[in-house]
Amino acid sequence: MNVVMKDIHKSFGSNQVLQGVDFEIRDGEIHALMGENGAGKSTLMNILTGLHPKNSGTIYIDGKETSYANPKEAEKAGITFIHQELNIWHDMSVLENLFIGKEIKKKTGLVDNREMKRLAALQFEKLGITIPLEKPAGKCSVGEQQMIEIAKALMTDCKILIMDEPTAALTERETEKLFSVIDSLQASGVAIVYISHRMEEIFRICDRITVMRDGKSVDTKNIPDTSFEEVVKKMVGRELTDRFPKRSPKIGEVVFEAQNLHGNGFKDVNFSLRRGEIVGVAGLMGAGRTEIMRTIFGLDAKHKGKTFVNGKEVNIKNPKQAVAHGIGFVTEDRKTEGLILDFSVRENISIPSLKSLTGKGLLKRKQEDDFSEELIKKLTVKTASREIPVKSLSGGNQQKVVIAKWIGVGSKILILDEPTRGVDVGAKREIYQLMNELTAQGVSILMVSSELPEILGMSDRILVVHEGKINGELMQVEATQEKIMTYATGGR
C-alpha cells in the first residue's frame, strides 16, 4: 500500500495545526515522523485514519484519491494506528481488551473464548509477552498496557501500522522484542510510520524520516543522508549544543535515607540521597523501581524498614505527610496521576499550595494568579493563558506544570518517575536544565528512567534495581550502559 498526502491543512477553531503538509508512505518502509510536541504529527495521522476531517488537501491511496470516514473504515482498509494515549479498558481482562468489538463467535452465536485465547497466545508468543490473559488490564503496568495495544493492532491484517511513541513505556528488553517484530512485519511487506522522540531508535530502525515543525513538513530524507544534529536543528529551528547540559553539582549532606525498606514488589532496600544530588534509578520494567518511590511518598504502605529525612526518622503513611516533609512526586503517568486534565494550568499548579493561598477559608485569587504566573515563567511553560485547560498543552509543557506544582509547594526532595516520557527533544533539554537549576538551589532528585542515555547523562550516582533489590550502585564516572544492564539482569 502506498500513501501520498499532499498540502494537508487543518484548523481547530482559530488554531491552525497543519499548514500544507506533504507526507508519503511507501510499500514496506519504516518511515519516521518527527517534530516537537505540537508540531502536528498525531493530527496528520488522525486525518489519514479518519478520526479528524481535513480542511483542505488530498490523500491518495495506491494512486486513488481516498478519505476514510472513521478509524474503523481505515483499519478495514489496512491502516491501523496505535495511539500514544492507550485505549485500555481497565475493568476488562487482557483477553477482552484484545478482542473488544471483534469478538470471535461460534455458530451458536456465543463468544468462542477458546479460539480467542489460542490466537492471543500465538500473538503474545511472537512478541514475547507473558501477561496472563485473564488479568484485569487495569492491574497491568503502563508498559504492559502498551504491549497489549501493540498486540491488539498486530492481530488485524494491517498493511500500514502507525506507532505513536510505542517504546515510551517499554524497558530495553521489551523494546528489543518490539524491534524484532517490526523487522518481521517489514519483511512481510507491512509499512510502518514510526513517531518517536528517541533519536537512537529512529536511526537504528527507520529507512526515511520526515521532520515537521509548527504544522509544516520541513524535510524528508533517507536516514543514511542525515544526522542527529541536522534532525534536531530542523525540529526546533535552532541548534542544541549539548543533548545533556553539563552538571557541576555541589553535593552536600544526606537529606534522605532508606534502611532495610520492604514493600509491595521490593525488599531490603538501602540507599541515601544528598543535598543537590541527582540519583538515577535504573532497572528493567517490573524490577520494583516505581514501587519503591510510591512507598517513599506514602502512596503504598511499607511492610517494614525505616526512612529518614534530614537525619530524623519519619513514618510516612500518606502523600500529605510526604509533602509536609518536603517530598514531591512526579509520577510516570502524568495524565491520570499528575494532573487534573479539565482544570486550568493555574489550578493544577496551585493545588498542593492551597493552604498557603487561602485566608479565613477563602482563596486569595490575586495571590494564586501571581503564584501560578511566576511558576509558569520560571519553568517557561508555553501556554496561551494560565486559564486554559492543562489537557490542551503539549506533553512537555504538561510535564513542566507537574514539576511546577511541586516546586511551588517547596519540595526539597523531588522524585521524578520517567520525567521525559513522551516529551520532545527540545522540551527534554529544558527539563534537564531545570533539574540542574533545582539541584543548584539545594533540591535533591531521585530520577527513575528507562532511558539509559538519560540515566548516564543526568545522574551523579546510579542505583540499579533487579527483582525488587538494589543489585548495584555506580558513580557517574564509572557507569556505562553495559554495567547498568549487567546489574539490571541480575549480574554482578
Coordinates of C-alpha atoms in Angstrom, one line a residue:
M1 CA 0.0 0.0 0.0
N2 CA 1.3 3.4 -1.0
V3 CA 0.0 6.6 0.6
V4 CA 0.6 10.2 -0.5
M5 CA -0.7 13.1 1.5
K6 CA -0.5 16.5 -0.3
D7 CA -0.9 20.0 1.0
I8 CA -2.9 19.0 4.1
H9 CA -4.4 21.8 6.1
K10 CA -6.3 21.5 9.4
S11 CA -7.6 24.1 12.0
F12 CA -9.3 23.6 15.3
G13 CA -11.2 26.9 15.7
S14 CA -8.7 29.7 15.2
N15 CA -5.8 27.3 16.0
Q16 CA -4.0 26.3 12.7
V17 CA -2.5 22.9 13.4
L18 CA -1.5 21.9 9.9
Q19 CA -0.4 24.3 7.2
G20 CA 0.2 22.5 4.0
V21 CA 1.9 19.2 5.0
D22 CA 3.2 16.7 2.4
F23 CA 3.9 13.1 3.6
E24 CA 4.4 9.8 1.7
I25 CA 4.4 6.2 2.9
R26 CA 5.9 3.7 0.6
D27 CA 5.3 -0.1 0.5
G28 CA 7.2 -1.9 3.2
E29 CA 9.2 1.0 4.5
I30 CA 9.7 2.2 8.1
H31 CA 9.2 5.9 7.9
A32 CA 10.0 8.1 10.9
L33 CA 7.8 11.1 11.6
M34 CA 9.5 13.6 14.0
G35 CA 8.8 17.0 15.4
E36 CA 8.4 18.8 18.7
N37 CA 5.2 18.3 20.7
G38 CA 2.5 20.3 19.0
A39 CA 4.2 20.1 15.5
G40 CA 1.1 18.3 14.2
K41 CA 2.4 14.7 13.8
S42 CA -0.5 12.9 15.5
T43 CA -3.1 15.3 13.9
L44 CA -1.7 14.3 10.5
M45 CA -2.1 10.6 11.2
N46 CA -5.6 11.2 12.7
I47 CA -6.6 12.7 9.4
L48 CA -5.2 9.8 7.5
T49 CA -7.1 7.3 9.6
G50 CA -10.4 9.3 9.5
L51 CA -10.5 10.5 13.1
H52 CA -10.4 14.1 12.0
P53 CA -11.6 15.6 8.6
K54 CA -9.0 17.7 6.8
N55 CA -9.9 21.3 5.9
S56 CA -8.1 21.0 2.5
G57 CA -5.5 18.9 0.7
T58 CA -5.6 15.5 -1.0
I59 CA -4.9 11.9 0.2
Y60 CA -4.0 9.3 -2.4
I61 CA -4.0 5.5 -1.6
D62 CA -2.3 3.5 -4.3
G63 CA -2.8 6.4 -6.7
K64 CA -6.5 6.8 -6.0
E65 CA -7.9 9.8 -4.1
T66 CA -9.3 8.5 -0.8
S67 CA -10.6 9.6 2.5
Y68 CA -11.8 7.5 5.4
A69 CA -15.0 8.4 7.4
N70 CA -13.6 6.9 10.6
P71 CA -10.7 4.8 12.1
K72 CA -12.7 1.6 11.7
E73 CA -13.0 2.2 8.0
A74 CA -9.3 2.9 7.8
E75 CA -8.5 -0.3 9.8
K76 CA -10.7 -2.3 7.4
A77 CA -8.7 -1.0 4.5
G78 CA -5.4 -2.0 6.3
I79 CA -4.3 1.1 8.2
T80 CA -4.0 0.8 12.0
F81 CA -3.0 3.5 14.4
I82 CA -1.6 2.7 17.9
H83 CA -2.1 5.9 19.8
Q84 CA 0.2 7.3 22.4
E85 CA -2.8 7.6 24.7
L86 CA -3.5 4.0 25.5
N87 CA -7.1 2.8 24.6
I88 CA -7.3 0.3 27.5
W89 CA -10.5 -0.7 29.3
H90 CA -9.2 -1.1 32.9
D91 CA -12.1 -3.2 34.3
M92 CA -11.9 -5.8 31.5
S93 CA -9.4 -8.6 31.2
V94 CA -6.4 -8.6 28.9
L95 CA -8.2 -11.0 26.6
E96 CA -11.4 -8.9 26.5
N97 CA -9.3 -5.8 25.6
L98 CA -7.6 -7.7 22.7
F99 CA -10.9 -8.6 21.1
I100 CA -13.2 -5.7 22.1
G101 CA -15.6 -5.1 19.2
K102 CA -14.0 -8.0 17.3
E103 CA -15.1 -11.0 19.4
I104 CA -14.9 -14.4 17.7
K105 CA -18.2 -16.3 17.9
K106 CA -19.3 -19.9 17.5
K107 CA -22.1 -20.9 15.1
T108 CA -24.4 -20.7 18.1
G109 CA -23.7 -17.0 18.5
L110 CA -21.8 -17.5 21.7
V111 CA -18.3 -16.0 22.2
D112 CA -15.6 -18.5 21.4
N113 CA -13.2 -17.9 24.3
R114 CA -11.1 -20.9 23.5
E115 CA -10.3 -19.7 20.0
M116 CA -9.7 -16.1 21.2
K117 CA -7.3 -17.4 23.8
R118 CA -5.4 -19.5 21.2
L119 CA -5.0 -16.5 18.8
A120 CA -4.0 -14.2 21.7
A121 CA -1.4 -16.7 23.0
L122 CA 0.1 -17.0 19.5
Q123 CA 0.4 -13.2 19.2
F124 CA 1.8 -12.9 22.7
E125 CA 4.4 -15.6 22.0
K126 CA 5.6 -13.7 18.9
L127 CA 6.0 -10.6 21.0
G128 CA 7.5 -12.4 24.0
I129 CA 4.7 -11.2 26.2
T130 CA 4.0 -13.2 29.4
I131 CA 0.9 -11.3 30.8
P132 CA -1.9 -13.7 31.9
L133 CA -4.9 -13.3 29.6
E134 CA -7.3 -13.3 32.5
K135 CA -5.5 -10.5 34.4
P136 CA -7.6 -7.2 34.7
A137 CA -6.0 -4.7 32.3
G138 CA -6.1 -2.0 35.0
K139 CA -3.7 -4.1 37.1
C140 CA -1.1 -4.1 34.3
S141 CA 1.7 -1.6 34.3
V142 CA 1.9 1.2 31.7
G143 CA 4.5 -0.8 29.8
E144 CA 2.3 -4.0 29.9
Q145 CA -0.7 -2.0 28.7
Q146 CA 1.4 -0.6 25.8
M147 CA 2.3 -4.2 24.8
I148 CA -1.4 -5.2 24.9
E149 CA -2.1 -2.3 22.5
I150 CA 0.6 -3.4 20.1
A151 CA -0.6 -7.0 20.2
K152 CA -4.2 -5.8 19.5
A153 CA -3.0 -3.8 16.5
L154 CA -1.0 -6.7 15.1
M155 CA -4.0 -9.1 15.3
T156 CA -5.6 -7.1 12.5
D157 CA -4.5 -7.7 8.9
C158 CA -2.7 -4.3 8.6
K159 CA -0.7 -3.1 5.6
I160 CA 0.3 0.2 7.3
L161 CA 0.9 0.3 11.0
I162 CA 1.2 3.8 12.7
M163 CA 3.0 3.7 16.0
D164 CA 3.0 6.9 18.2
E165 CA 5.7 6.7 20.9
P166 CA 5.5 2.9 21.0
T167 CA 8.5 2.4 23.3
A168 CA 7.9 5.3 25.7
A169 CA 6.7 2.9 28.5
L170 CA 8.8 -0.1 27.5
T171 CA 12.0 -1.4 29.0
E172 CA 15.1 -2.1 26.9
R173 CA 14.3 -5.8 26.7
E174 CA 10.7 -5.1 25.6
T175 CA 11.9 -2.6 23.1
E176 CA 14.3 -5.2 21.6
K177 CA 11.3 -7.6 21.3
L178 CA 9.3 -4.9 19.6
F179 CA 12.1 -4.1 17.1
S180 CA 12.3 -7.8 16.1
V181 CA 8.5 -7.8 15.5
I182 CA 8.9 -4.6 13.4
D183 CA 11.6 -6.3 11.4
S184 CA 9.4 -9.3 10.7
L185 CA 6.5 -7.0 9.8
Q186 CA 8.6 -5.1 7.3
A187 CA 9.9 -8.4 5.8
S188 CA 6.2 -9.4 5.2
G189 CA 5.6 -6.1 3.4
V190 CA 3.9 -4.0 6.1
A191 CA 4.9 -0.3 6.1
I192 CA 5.3 1.4 9.5
V193 CA 5.0 5.1 10.4
Y194 CA 7.2 5.5 13.5
I195 CA 6.5 8.6 15.6
S196 CA 9.1 8.9 18.4
H197 CA 11.3 11.4 20.2
R198 CA 14.0 8.8 20.8
M199 CA 16.7 9.6 18.2
E200 CA 18.7 6.4 18.7
E201 CA 15.6 4.3 17.7
I202 CA 14.9 6.4 14.6
F203 CA 18.5 6.0 13.3
R204 CA 18.5 2.3 14.1
I205 CA 15.3 1.0 12.6
C206 CA 14.0 3.6 10.1
D207 CA 14.5 3.9 6.4
R208 CA 13.3 7.5 5.9
I209 CA 12.5 10.5 8.1
T210 CA 10.1 13.4 7.7
V211 CA 10.5 16.3 10.1
M212 CA 7.6 18.6 11.0
R213 CA 7.8 22.0 12.7
D214 CA 4.9 24.3 13.5
G215 CA 2.4 22.4 11.4
K216 CA 4.5 22.2 8.3
S217 CA 6.6 19.4 6.8
V218 CA 10.2 20.7 6.8
D219 CA 12.1 18.0 5.0
T220 CA 12.1 14.3 4.1
K221 CA 15.4 12.4 3.8
N222 CA 16.8 8.8 3.7
I223 CA 18.2 8.0 7.2
P224 CA 21.8 7.5 5.9
D225 CA 21.7 11.0 4.4
T226 CA 21.0 12.9 7.6
S227 CA 22.4 13.2 11.2
F228 CA 21.2 13.6 14.8
E229 CA 22.3 17.3 14.7
E230 CA 20.6 18.0 11.4
V231 CA 17.3 16.5 12.5
V232 CA 17.3 18.4 15.9
K233 CA 18.0 21.7 14.1
K234 CA 15.1 21.1 11.7
M235 CA 12.8 20.1 14.5
V236 CA 13.5 23.0 16.8
G237 CA 14.7 25.6 14.3
R238 CA 17.9 26.1 16.2
E239 CA 21.0 24.0 17.2
L240 CA 21.0 22.2 20.5
T241 CA 24.7 22.4 21.5
D242 CA 24.6 19.6 24.1
R243 CA 22.0 16.9 24.5
F244 CA 22.5 16.8 28.2
P245 CA 23.6 20.1 29.9
K246 CA 26.8 19.8 31.9
R247 CA 26.4 19.3 35.6
S248 CA 28.6 20.9 38.3
P249 CA 26.9 19.8 41.4
K250 CA 27.7 21.0 44.9
I251 CA 26.7 17.9 46.8
G252 CA 26.0 18.3 50.5
E253 CA 24.8 16.3 53.5
V254 CA 22.5 13.3 53.4
V255 CA 18.8 14.6 53.2
F256 CA 17.0 11.2 52.8
E257 CA 17.9 7.7 53.8
A258 CA 16.1 4.3 53.4
Q259 CA 17.1 1.5 55.7
N260 CA 16.0 -2.1 55.2
L261 CA 12.9 -0.9 53.4
H262 CA 10.4 -3.6 52.3
G263 CA 7.1 -3.1 50.4
N264 CA 5.0 -4.4 47.6
G265 CA 7.4 -5.7 44.9
F266 CA 10.6 -4.9 46.7
K267 CA 12.7 -5.9 49.8
D268 CA 15.7 -4.9 51.8
V269 CA 16.3 -1.6 50.0
N270 CA 19.0 0.6 51.4
F271 CA 20.2 3.9 49.9
S272 CA 20.8 7.6 50.7
L273 CA 20.3 10.9 48.8
R274 CA 22.4 14.0 49.4
R275 CA 21.5 17.7 49.1
G276 CA 21.9 18.9 45.4
E277 CA 22.4 15.4 44.1
I278 CA 20.6 13.6 41.3
V279 CA 20.5 9.8 41.9
G280 CA 19.3 7.9 38.9
V281 CA 17.3 4.7 39.5
A282 CA 17.7 2.2 36.6
G283 CA 16.3 -1.3 36.1
L284 CA 14.0 -3.4 33.9
M285 CA 10.3 -3.0 34.0
G286 CA 8.8 -4.8 36.9
A287 CA 12.0 -4.6 38.9
G288 CA 10.3 -2.5 41.6
R289 CA 11.6 1.0 40.9
T290 CA 8.2 2.7 40.8
E291 CA 7.0 0.6 43.8
I292 CA 9.9 1.9 45.9
M293 CA 9.1 5.5 45.0
R294 CA 5.4 5.1 45.7
T295 CA 6.2 3.7 49.2
I296 CA 8.6 6.5 50.0
F297 CA 5.8 9.0 49.1
G298 CA 3.2 7.2 51.1
L299 CA 1.0 6.0 48.2
D300 CA 1.7 2.4 49.1
A301 CA 2.2 1.0 52.6
K302 CA 5.7 -0.1 53.7
H303 CA 5.9 -3.6 55.2
K304 CA 9.0 -2.8 57.3
G305 CA 12.1 -0.7 57.4
K306 CA 12.9 2.9 58.2
T307 CA 13.1 6.2 56.3
F308 CA 14.9 9.4 57.5
V309 CA 14.6 13.0 56.3
N310 CA 17.4 15.3 57.3
G311 CA 18.6 12.7 59.8
K312 CA 15.3 12.3 61.6
E313 CA 13.2 9.2 61.3
V314 CA 9.9 9.7 59.6
N315 CA 6.9 7.3 59.3
I316 CA 5.2 8.5 56.1
K317 CA 1.8 6.8 55.7
N318 CA 0.2 9.1 53.0
P319 CA 1.2 11.7 50.4
K320 CA 0.0 14.5 52.7
Q321 CA 2.7 13.6 55.2
A322 CA 5.3 13.2 52.4
V323 CA 4.5 16.8 51.2
A324 CA 4.8 18.0 54.8
H325 CA 8.3 16.5 54.9
G326 CA 9.3 18.4 51.7
I327 CA 8.9 15.4 49.3
G328 CA 7.3 15.9 45.9
F329 CA 6.5 13.1 43.4
V330 CA 6.2 13.5 39.6
T331 CA 4.6 10.1 38.6
E332 CA 5.3 8.2 35.4
D333 CA 1.6 8.6 34.4
R334 CA 1.1 12.4 34.4
K335 CA -2.3 12.2 32.7
T336 CA -4.1 10.2 35.3
E337 CA -1.9 10.7 38.4
G338 CA -0.1 14.0 37.9
L339 CA -2.7 16.4 36.5
I340 CA -6.5 17.1 36.5
L341 CA -6.8 17.5 32.8
D342 CA -10.0 19.5 32.7
F343 CA -8.6 22.0 35.3
S344 CA -6.7 25.1 34.2
V345 CA -2.9 25.5 34.2
R346 CA -3.4 27.8 37.2
E347 CA -5.5 25.4 39.2
N348 CA -3.1 22.4 38.6
I349 CA -0.1 24.5 39.7
S350 CA -1.7 25.8 42.9
I351 CA -3.5 22.6 44.1
P352 CA -0.7 21.5 46.6
S353 CA -0.2 25.0 47.8
L354 CA -3.9 26.0 48.5
K355 CA -3.3 26.1 52.3
S356 CA -0.8 29.0 51.9
L357 CA -3.1 30.7 49.3
T358 CA -6.2 30.9 51.5
G359 CA -7.2 33.1 54.3
K360 CA -10.2 32.7 56.6
G361 CA -11.3 29.8 54.4
L362 CA -11.3 31.8 51.2
L363 CA -8.9 31.5 48.3
K364 CA -6.9 34.7 47.7
R365 CA -7.4 34.7 43.9
K366 CA -4.9 37.6 43.2
Q367 CA -2.2 35.8 45.2
E368 CA -3.0 32.5 43.4
D369 CA -2.8 34.2 40.0
D370 CA 0.6 35.8 40.8
F371 CA 1.9 32.4 42.3
S372 CA 0.9 30.4 39.2
E373 CA 2.2 33.1 36.7
E374 CA 5.6 33.2 38.4
L375 CA 6.0 29.5 38.1
I376 CA 4.8 29.5 34.5
K377 CA 7.5 32.0 33.7
K378 CA 10.2 30.3 35.9
L379 CA 9.6 26.9 34.1
T380 CA 9.0 28.5 30.7
V381 CA 5.6 26.7 30.3
K382 CA 4.4 27.5 26.8
T383 CA 0.7 28.3 27.3
A384 CA -1.7 30.9 25.7
S385 CA -3.0 31.6 29.2
R386 CA -2.9 30.3 32.7
E387 CA -6.7 29.8 32.4
I388 CA -6.7 27.3 29.6
P389 CA -7.3 23.5 30.4
V390 CA -4.0 21.8 31.0
K391 CA -5.1 19.0 28.6
S392 CA -4.6 21.4 25.7
L393 CA -0.8 21.8 26.4
S394 CA 1.8 19.6 24.7
G395 CA 3.3 16.7 26.6
G396 CA 6.5 18.6 27.5
N397 CA 4.6 21.6 28.9
Q398 CA 2.2 19.3 30.8
Q399 CA 5.3 17.8 32.5
K400 CA 6.6 21.3 33.4
V401 CA 3.2 22.0 35.0
V402 CA 3.5 18.9 37.2
I403 CA 7.0 19.9 38.2
A404 CA 5.9 23.5 38.8
K405 CA 3.3 22.4 41.4
W406 CA 5.9 20.5 43.4
I407 CA 8.4 23.4 43.2
G408 CA 5.6 25.8 44.3
V409 CA 4.8 23.8 47.4
G410 CA 8.5 24.0 48.4
S411 CA 9.6 20.4 47.8
K412 CA 13.3 19.8 48.7
I413 CA 13.3 16.2 47.7
L414 CA 11.8 15.5 44.3
I415 CA 11.0 12.1 42.9
L416 CA 10.9 12.1 39.1
D417 CA 9.5 8.9 37.6
E418 CA 10.2 8.8 33.9
P419 CA 10.4 12.7 33.7
T420 CA 10.8 13.0 29.9
R421 CA 8.4 10.2 28.8
G422 CA 6.6 11.3 25.6
V423 CA 8.5 14.6 25.6
D424 CA 10.2 16.0 22.5
V425 CA 13.9 16.7 22.3
G426 CA 13.7 20.4 22.8
A427 CA 11.5 20.1 25.9
K428 CA 13.7 17.3 27.3
R429 CA 16.7 19.7 27.2
E430 CA 14.6 22.3 29.1
I431 CA 13.6 19.8 31.8
Y432 CA 17.3 18.7 32.2
Q433 CA 18.3 22.3 32.5
L434 CA 15.6 22.8 35.1
M435 CA 16.8 19.8 37.1
N436 CA 20.3 21.4 37.1
E437 CA 18.9 24.7 38.4
L438 CA 16.9 22.9 41.1
T439 CA 19.9 21.0 42.4
A440 CA 22.0 24.1 42.3
Q441 CA 19.4 25.6 44.7
G442 CA 19.8 22.6 47.1
V443 CA 16.9 20.4 45.8
S444 CA 17.7 16.7 45.7
I445 CA 16.3 14.5 43.0
L446 CA 15.6 10.8 42.7
M447 CA 15.1 10.0 39.0
V448 CA 13.6 6.8 37.7
S449 CA 14.2 6.4 34.0
S450 CA 14.1 3.6 31.4
E451 CA 16.3 5.6 29.0
L452 CA 19.9 4.6 29.7
P453 CA 21.3 7.7 27.9
E454 CA 19.2 9.9 30.3
I455 CA 20.4 7.9 33.4
L456 CA 24.0 8.3 32.2
G457 CA 23.7 11.9 31.1
M458 CA 22.0 13.3 34.2
S459 CA 22.8 11.2 37.3
D460 CA 25.6 11.9 39.8
R461 CA 25.1 8.4 41.1
I462 CA 23.1 5.4 39.8
L463 CA 21.2 2.7 41.7
V464 CA 20.3 -0.4 39.7
V465 CA 17.2 -2.4 40.8
H466 CA 16.8 -6.1 40.0
E467 CA 13.8 -8.2 41.2
G468 CA 13.0 -5.8 44.0
K469 CA 16.5 -5.3 45.3
I470 CA 19.3 -2.8 44.7
N471 CA 21.7 -5.0 42.8
G472 CA 24.4 -2.4 42.1
E473 CA 25.5 1.2 42.7
L474 CA 27.6 3.2 40.3
M475 CA 29.2 6.6 40.4
Q476 CA 28.6 8.6 37.2
V477 CA 32.3 8.5 36.2
E478 CA 32.4 4.6 36.2
A479 CA 28.9 4.0 34.8
T480 CA 28.4 2.5 31.3
Q481 CA 25.3 1.1 29.6
E482 CA 26.9 -2.4 29.8
K483 CA 27.5 -2.2 33.6
I484 CA 23.9 -1.0 34.2
M485 CA 22.4 -3.8 32.1
T486 CA 24.6 -6.3 33.8
Y487 CA 23.2 -5.3 37.2
A488 CA 19.7 -4.9 35.8
T489 CA 19.6 -8.5 34.6
G490 CA 20.9 -9.9 37.9
G491 CA 24.7 -10.0 37.2
R492 CA 27.4 -8.6 39.4

